[in-house]
XYZ file of C-alpha atoms in Angstrom:
469
model
C 24.446 58.614 107.378
C 22.811 61.484 105.529
C 22.323 63.286 108.838
C 26.112 63.635 109.007
C 26.174 66.036 106.075
C 25.381 69.310 107.832
C 26.989 72.666 107.276
C 30.011 73.875 109.208
C 27.814 76.765 110.336
C 25.437 74.311 112.042
C 28.310 72.355 113.585
C 28.734 74.343 116.796
C 28.546 73.195 120.395
C 25.684 75.533 121.430
C 23.557 74.489 118.454
C 24.017 70.760 118.921
C 24.894 70.266 122.523
C 28.320 69.163 123.670
C 27.781 65.398 123.302
C 26.185 65.592 119.851
C 28.831 68.120 118.767
C 31.641 65.716 119.666
C 29.821 62.839 117.965
C 29.411 64.703 114.676
C 32.968 66.020 114.820
C 34.403 62.511 115.258
C 32.157 61.203 112.491
C 33.318 63.911 110.077
C 36.948 63.251 110.982
C 36.462 59.532 110.304
C 34.772 60.345 106.997
C 37.591 62.699 105.960
C 40.170 60.122 107.024
C 38.420 57.419 104.975
C 38.248 59.701 101.928
C 41.941 60.566 102.285
C 42.805 56.891 102.557
C 40.838 56.104 99.395
C 42.534 59.007 97.622
C 46.002 57.778 98.607
C 45.109 54.221 97.574
C 44.128 55.516 94.131
C 47.486 57.278 93.862
C 49.349 54.093 94.773
C 47.473 52.180 92.024
C 48.793 54.524 89.334
C 51.440 53.380 86.869
C 53.967 56.227 86.779
C 57.502 57.149 87.840
C 56.373 57.876 91.391
C 55.190 54.275 91.904
C 58.039 52.413 90.165
C 60.424 52.395 93.121
C 63.027 54.614 91.445
C 65.065 55.698 94.479
C 67.408 58.678 94.278
C 70.112 56.744 96.151
C 70.430 54.405 93.158
C 71.165 57.067 90.539
C 73.432 59.986 89.705
C 70.707 62.623 89.577
C 72.954 65.425 88.352
C 74.184 63.340 85.430
C 70.654 62.286 84.483
C 69.353 65.849 84.719
C 72.121 67.197 82.476
C 71.867 64.318 79.994
C 68.125 64.669 79.466
C 67.838 68.458 79.624
C 70.650 68.780 77.078
C 69.058 66.143 74.875
C 65.662 67.874 75.003
C 67.178 71.257 74.216
C 69.012 69.969 71.132
C 66.749 67.392 69.539
C 63.529 68.866 68.235
C 62.848 66.111 65.698
C 62.045 63.373 68.203
C 58.757 61.609 67.721
C 56.005 62.677 70.088
C 56.063 59.620 72.336
C 59.873 59.718 72.681
C 59.860 63.404 73.577
C 57.009 62.882 76.033
C 58.883 59.972 77.616
C 62.002 62.112 78.100
C 59.978 64.986 79.566
C 58.275 62.624 82.015
C 61.610 61.151 83.042
C 63.235 64.567 83.406
C 60.298 65.760 85.528
C 60.775 62.879 87.938
C 64.515 63.601 88.224
C 63.692 67.244 89.053
C 61.241 66.016 91.701
C 63.904 63.823 93.306
C 66.227 66.829 93.351
C 63.556 68.865 95.122
C 62.764 71.140 92.170
C 58.963 70.880 92.056
C 58.428 73.870 89.753
C 60.856 72.483 87.167
C 59.141 69.106 87.436
C 55.714 70.652 86.858
C 57.034 72.630 83.874
C 58.315 69.430 82.249
C 55.026 67.627 82.859
C 52.991 70.489 81.398
C 55.152 70.263 78.270
C 54.724 66.489 78.199
C 50.956 66.909 78.414
C 51.006 69.166 75.349
C 52.969 66.673 73.219
C 50.015 64.314 72.741
C 46.447 65.268 71.903
C 45.219 61.738 72.530
C 44.570 61.234 76.258
C 45.339 57.516 75.984
C 49.002 58.484 75.637
C 48.872 60.632 78.776
C 48.357 57.916 81.375
C 51.857 58.271 82.831
C 51.939 62.056 82.461
C 48.631 62.430 84.327
C 49.802 59.972 86.978
C 52.999 61.952 87.476
C 50.995 65.192 87.689
C 48.645 63.703 90.293
C 51.562 62.584 92.435
C 53.515 65.816 91.993
C 50.550 67.961 93.050
C 50.019 65.643 96.019
C 53.656 66.168 97.071
C 53.137 69.907 96.630
C 50.179 69.721 99.067
C 47.685 70.512 96.289
C 45.342 67.531 96.531
C 42.605 69.433 94.706
C 44.661 69.413 91.491
C 45.826 65.882 92.200
C 42.164 64.797 92.221
C 41.609 66.566 88.898
C 44.202 64.298 87.291
C 42.832 61.237 89.040
C 39.470 62.069 87.493
C 41.074 62.414 84.058
C 42.699 59.023 84.527
C 39.427 57.480 85.654
C 37.979 58.446 82.287
C 40.744 56.657 80.370
C 39.970 53.006 79.840
C 42.415 50.710 81.606
C 44.001 53.426 83.720
C 43.424 51.459 86.896
C 43.803 47.822 85.875
C 43.312 44.999 88.315
C 46.232 42.589 88.640
C 44.617 40.208 86.139
C 44.290 42.832 83.407
C 46.969 43.646 80.879
C 48.685 46.997 81.178
C 48.683 49.217 78.157
C 51.651 48.600 75.889
C 52.625 52.290 76.061
C 52.808 52.140 79.845
C 54.926 48.983 79.844
C 57.267 50.450 77.261
C 57.795 53.709 79.133
C 58.301 51.847 82.390
C 61.002 49.688 80.818
C 62.799 52.662 79.245
C 62.708 54.486 82.583
C 64.287 51.517 84.341
C 66.955 51.323 81.649
C 67.815 55.024 81.897
C 67.688 55.353 85.683
C 70.469 53.069 86.915
C 72.208 49.748 86.362
C 70.274 48.359 89.324
C 67.157 48.263 87.119
C 68.630 46.805 83.897
C 67.213 43.352 84.606
C 63.730 44.757 85.258
C 63.897 46.658 81.965
C 64.948 43.520 80.101
C 62.113 41.503 81.639
C 59.446 44.061 80.704
C 60.633 44.385 77.102
C 60.738 40.589 76.867
C 57.205 40.363 78.272
C 55.887 42.641 75.514
C 57.798 40.736 72.832
C 56.245 37.447 73.913
C 52.879 38.893 72.843
C 54.139 41.131 70.014
C 57.425 39.625 68.721
C 57.737 42.161 65.889
C 57.211 45.264 68.015
C 59.923 47.647 66.752
C 60.393 49.731 69.870
C 60.498 46.789 72.273
C 62.926 44.858 70.061
C 65.209 47.896 70.292
C 64.689 48.301 74.031
C 65.341 44.607 74.663
C 68.574 44.841 72.646
C 69.707 47.900 74.613
C 68.922 46.211 77.942
C 70.982 43.139 76.967
C 73.803 45.401 75.766
C 73.937 47.276 79.081
C 73.757 44.074 81.124
C 76.660 42.525 79.227
C 78.531 45.815 79.616
C 78.515 45.437 83.404
C 81.273 42.848 83.082
C 84.479 44.892 82.878
C 86.930 41.968 82.889
C 87.842 41.110 79.313
C 88.287 37.392 80.061
C 84.758 37.247 81.481
C 82.984 38.925 78.572
C 80.579 37.005 76.366
C 82.246 36.313 72.972
C 80.818 38.243 70.022
C 79.442 35.159 68.278
C 77.674 33.957 71.462
C 76.418 37.330 72.660
C 72.623 37.555 73.144
C 73.016 41.351 72.911
C 74.670 41.141 69.479
C 71.997 38.745 68.243
C 69.196 41.012 69.481
C 70.865 44.180 68.159
C 70.975 42.582 64.703
C 67.317 41.636 65.008
C 66.408 45.167 66.134
C 68.302 46.580 63.166
C 66.036 44.636 60.785
C 62.951 46.268 62.283
C 64.506 49.723 62.664
C 67.449 50.134 60.241
C 67.484 53.930 60.661
C 67.995 53.851 64.432
C 71.429 55.422 64.874
C 71.933 54.189 68.463
C 71.558 50.560 67.357
C 74.485 51.196 64.997
C 76.449 52.798 67.849
C 75.918 49.808 70.151
C 76.802 47.355 67.386
C 79.956 49.388 66.779
C 80.886 49.244 70.453
C 80.282 45.487 70.542
C 82.570 45.058 67.545
C 85.223 47.278 69.112
C 85.252 45.380 72.404
C 85.711 42.171 70.409
C 88.630 43.542 68.371
C 86.587 43.804 65.167
C 87.731 47.357 64.577
C 86.997 47.705 60.870
C 83.389 46.626 61.454
C 83.187 49.005 64.417
C 84.243 51.938 62.236
C 81.574 51.031 59.688
C 78.796 51.094 62.264
C 80.063 54.302 63.875
C 80.356 56.192 60.606
C 76.880 55.079 59.589
C 75.450 56.228 62.934
C 77.068 59.634 62.530
C 75.793 59.975 58.953
C 72.272 59.185 60.167
C 72.291 61.523 63.169
C 75.087 64.128 62.947
C 73.325 66.347 65.517
C 72.065 63.752 67.973
C 74.000 64.524 71.147
C 74.091 60.935 72.433
C 75.269 59.616 69.072
C 77.924 62.304 68.639
C 79.347 61.798 72.131
C 79.413 58.000 71.709
C 81.117 58.170 68.309
C 83.621 60.772 69.525
C 84.531 58.620 72.541
C 85.079 55.687 70.175
C 87.356 57.860 68.015
C 89.261 58.899 71.151
C 89.830 55.237 72.050
C 91.147 54.736 68.520
C 93.526 57.693 69.143
C 91.922 59.710 66.339
C 91.825 62.889 68.415
C 91.618 65.415 65.574
C 88.746 63.482 64.031
C 86.938 63.376 67.374
C 87.501 67.105 67.907
C 86.039 67.838 64.471
C 82.863 65.888 65.263
C 82.522 67.450 68.722
C 83.115 71.036 67.605
C 80.532 70.671 64.855
C 78.033 69.529 67.489
C 79.104 72.361 69.800
C 77.850 74.892 67.224
C 74.366 73.456 67.710
C 74.686 72.843 71.457
C 77.079 75.490 72.860
C 75.750 75.007 76.389
C 76.413 71.284 76.614
C 78.752 70.674 79.553
C 79.288 67.093 78.362
C 80.537 68.311 74.989
C 82.971 70.730 76.641
C 84.286 67.964 78.894
C 84.824 65.572 75.996
C 86.556 68.265 73.909
C 88.886 68.982 76.838
C 89.709 65.272 77.110
C 90.669 65.089 73.450
C 92.999 68.086 73.709
C 94.655 66.406 76.698
C 95.068 63.080 74.895
C 96.315 64.808 71.775
C 99.088 66.436 73.820
C 100.044 63.014 75.187
C 100.017 61.559 71.671
C 102.461 64.276 70.620
C 104.566 63.483 73.719
C 104.181 67.095 74.708
C 101.908 66.979 77.775
C 102.818 70.554 78.692
C 102.016 71.943 75.240
C 100.769 75.429 76.203
C 98.309 75.771 73.310
C 96.653 72.376 73.820
C 96.572 72.765 77.604
C 95.032 76.221 77.230
C 92.254 74.783 75.043
C 91.770 71.939 77.509
C 91.484 74.288 80.505
C 89.102 76.607 78.652
C 86.647 73.802 77.905
C 86.881 72.345 81.420
C 86.132 75.794 82.844
C 83.172 76.160 80.490
C 81.900 72.746 81.533
C 82.234 73.705 85.211
C 80.353 76.954 84.592
C 77.507 75.154 82.830
C 77.330 72.241 85.263
C 78.926 73.181 88.602
C 77.582 70.013 90.257
C 79.571 67.677 87.984
C 82.605 67.143 90.186
C 84.960 64.824 88.311
C 85.756 67.189 85.393
C 86.571 69.861 87.966
C 89.035 67.517 89.661
C 90.605 67.168 86.216
C 90.598 70.966 85.950
C 92.639 71.193 89.162
C 95.103 68.731 87.597
C 95.418 70.849 84.476
C 96.081 73.985 86.570
C 98.951 72.082 88.191
C 100.302 71.030 84.798
C 100.639 74.666 83.676
C 102.447 75.431 86.937
C 99.600 77.250 88.683
C 99.826 75.257 91.923
C 98.002 77.870 93.990
C 94.977 77.749 91.701
C 95.109 73.952 91.604
C 95.189 73.696 95.401
C 92.366 76.219 95.723
C 90.228 74.164 93.324
C 91.004 70.926 95.156
C 90.053 72.419 98.520
C 86.898 74.020 97.119
C 85.726 70.639 95.814
C 86.583 68.772 99.015
C 84.594 71.303 101.063
C 81.399 70.517 99.184
C 78.721 68.766 101.222
C 77.375 65.366 100.179
C 80.079 64.430 97.668
C 79.319 61.132 95.971
C 81.638 58.385 97.228
C 82.981 57.785 93.714
C 83.837 61.491 93.378
C 85.403 61.552 96.837
C 87.526 58.524 95.997
C 88.675 60.184 92.763
C 89.452 63.353 94.720
C 91.684 61.479 97.199
C 93.546 59.667 94.440
C 94.130 62.738 92.265
C 94.914 65.038 95.194
C 97.358 62.343 96.308
C 98.992 62.452 92.871
C 99.166 66.253 93.088
C 101.042 65.999 96.383
C 103.263 63.155 95.207
C 104.267 64.383 91.760
C 103.844 68.154 91.998
C 104.521 69.107 95.602
C 106.880 66.254 96.429
C 105.005 65.327 99.606
C 105.011 61.544 99.692
C 103.578 61.309 103.212
C 100.544 63.447 102.305
C 100.059 61.460 99.103
C 100.065 58.160 101.006
C 97.531 59.539 103.467
C 95.107 60.313 100.618
C 95.692 57.027 98.789
C 94.791 55.246 102.033
C 91.650 57.352 102.473
C 90.674 56.597 98.873
C 91.089 52.858 99.432
C 89.180 52.995 102.719
C 86.059 53.993 100.767
C 86.027 50.441 99.322
C 85.417 49.525 95.672
C 83.008 52.325 94.768
C 84.919 53.112 91.555
C 87.946 52.086 89.502
C 89.941 54.690 91.456
C 90.151 52.141 94.309
C 92.556 49.964 92.343
C 94.641 52.979 91.300
C 94.991 53.993 94.961
C 96.061 50.442 95.764
C 98.644 50.413 92.958
C 100.032 53.775 94.122
C 100.497 52.403 97.646
C 102.229 49.256 96.358
C 104.576 51.447 94.339
C 105.460 53.509 97.423
C 105.976 50.304 99.411
C 108.319 48.969 96.733
C 110.374 52.183 96.693
C 110.687 52.722 100.447
C 112.481 50.713 103.100
C 111.010 49.434 106.346
C 107.445 50.347 105.354
C 107.681 53.745 107.042
C 104.037 54.523 106.239
C 102.668 51.236 107.702
C 101.141 50.342 104.337
C 101.207 46.584 104.973
C 99.395 47.040 108.275
C 96.829 49.263 106.548
C 96.221 46.700 103.785
C 95.793 43.875 106.308
C 93.361 45.955 108.366
C 91.356 46.721 105.242
C 91.180 43.041 104.267
C 90.101 42.048 107.774
C 87.336 44.671 107.794
C 86.119 43.536 104.384
C 85.995 39.896 105.510
C 84.054 40.856 108.646
C 81.504 42.770 106.590
C 81.105 39.897 104.105
C 80.667 37.354 106.886
């Protein structure tokens, strides 16, 4: 085989003869192909976001990008491994969005967080894959070499993965989408079987159980507080990590959903005292206050946070919501001052995050409420014209644009058309049921079913049954 390794200069037809030239060329091609195959196999063995089957179709990438970039920009006191985990996750989201340079920037920052290479297994794996996707296999091989020098980077199936890798994998599943909650729970549980007092995995396991129980929206189907595995695990996690503000938030939400409101307030206040400038904590506590109809209190918490994070689109959206609900509480939904504040913050949110569609549908509604129908219609049409709208956003658009036509423009026929189109998208969001209720209301108020609503409903049921069968 050593005779194959000759210089490109020597590899010419006149020098070797046609037959030998073709032989050596085929041999070199086979060698290169074998090397490429080995290289790709090494990439596939890596434990990192690129190999965890996190598909963009399963997640709201815009929401995840905004959530994590805002979090990273505000919180500078995160521990190294938490910050590195968020940077790795954010990099992968950027990759899925097609923003390779942003992804690389996040990974370079993640690499700088830890001096100990043993904590960089996932970061190096992500860098190897990202460079491969960017057609820079030379740099990808550099990171493969770095990983080869870290003990346990390429474990065989019988070997135990590093705890740090398992932990980050579980957190990534938990953050990415509800489709992966069970996987996250199983990984955290796997670690706890070997290390039952591991603080981080006790917390992660509690959060996974909390999110899984939260998937059940019907109150009569929820697990009672006293029987809830999530509540039990949250309490256990709190013993290991009493200063974790999000554990307090989740305990507060569990209490609230089980009508233990005084306990819920205690947990929420404690969480806010612990982390008054943690964006996730502040937004969660403010939403709880909104549910409790304490709109001024919620606005105070949110505005205080806004001083530290003026470019948070999520903060602006939540502030706008509270102004809207405050107006309803005062039974003055057209209050010009409150509506003006609401519109201002929705516009700011749209400016900061133009890809977040739902708040902009709300903005169109608010324009209509102040009597600016032309601006409302323009906003509705602008949003509908966007390519690749998420089905949930499209369903919300049809329902709310239907309401605009029904209650503002007085066009019942147009409203019915959009309620039908919203329902036809199936149960992709809670807006489906609202569309259905709107149609039933029209049917009740009109004679002879002039809009063929019954026929439409029957057709929809028949189609659903065919799909299910």
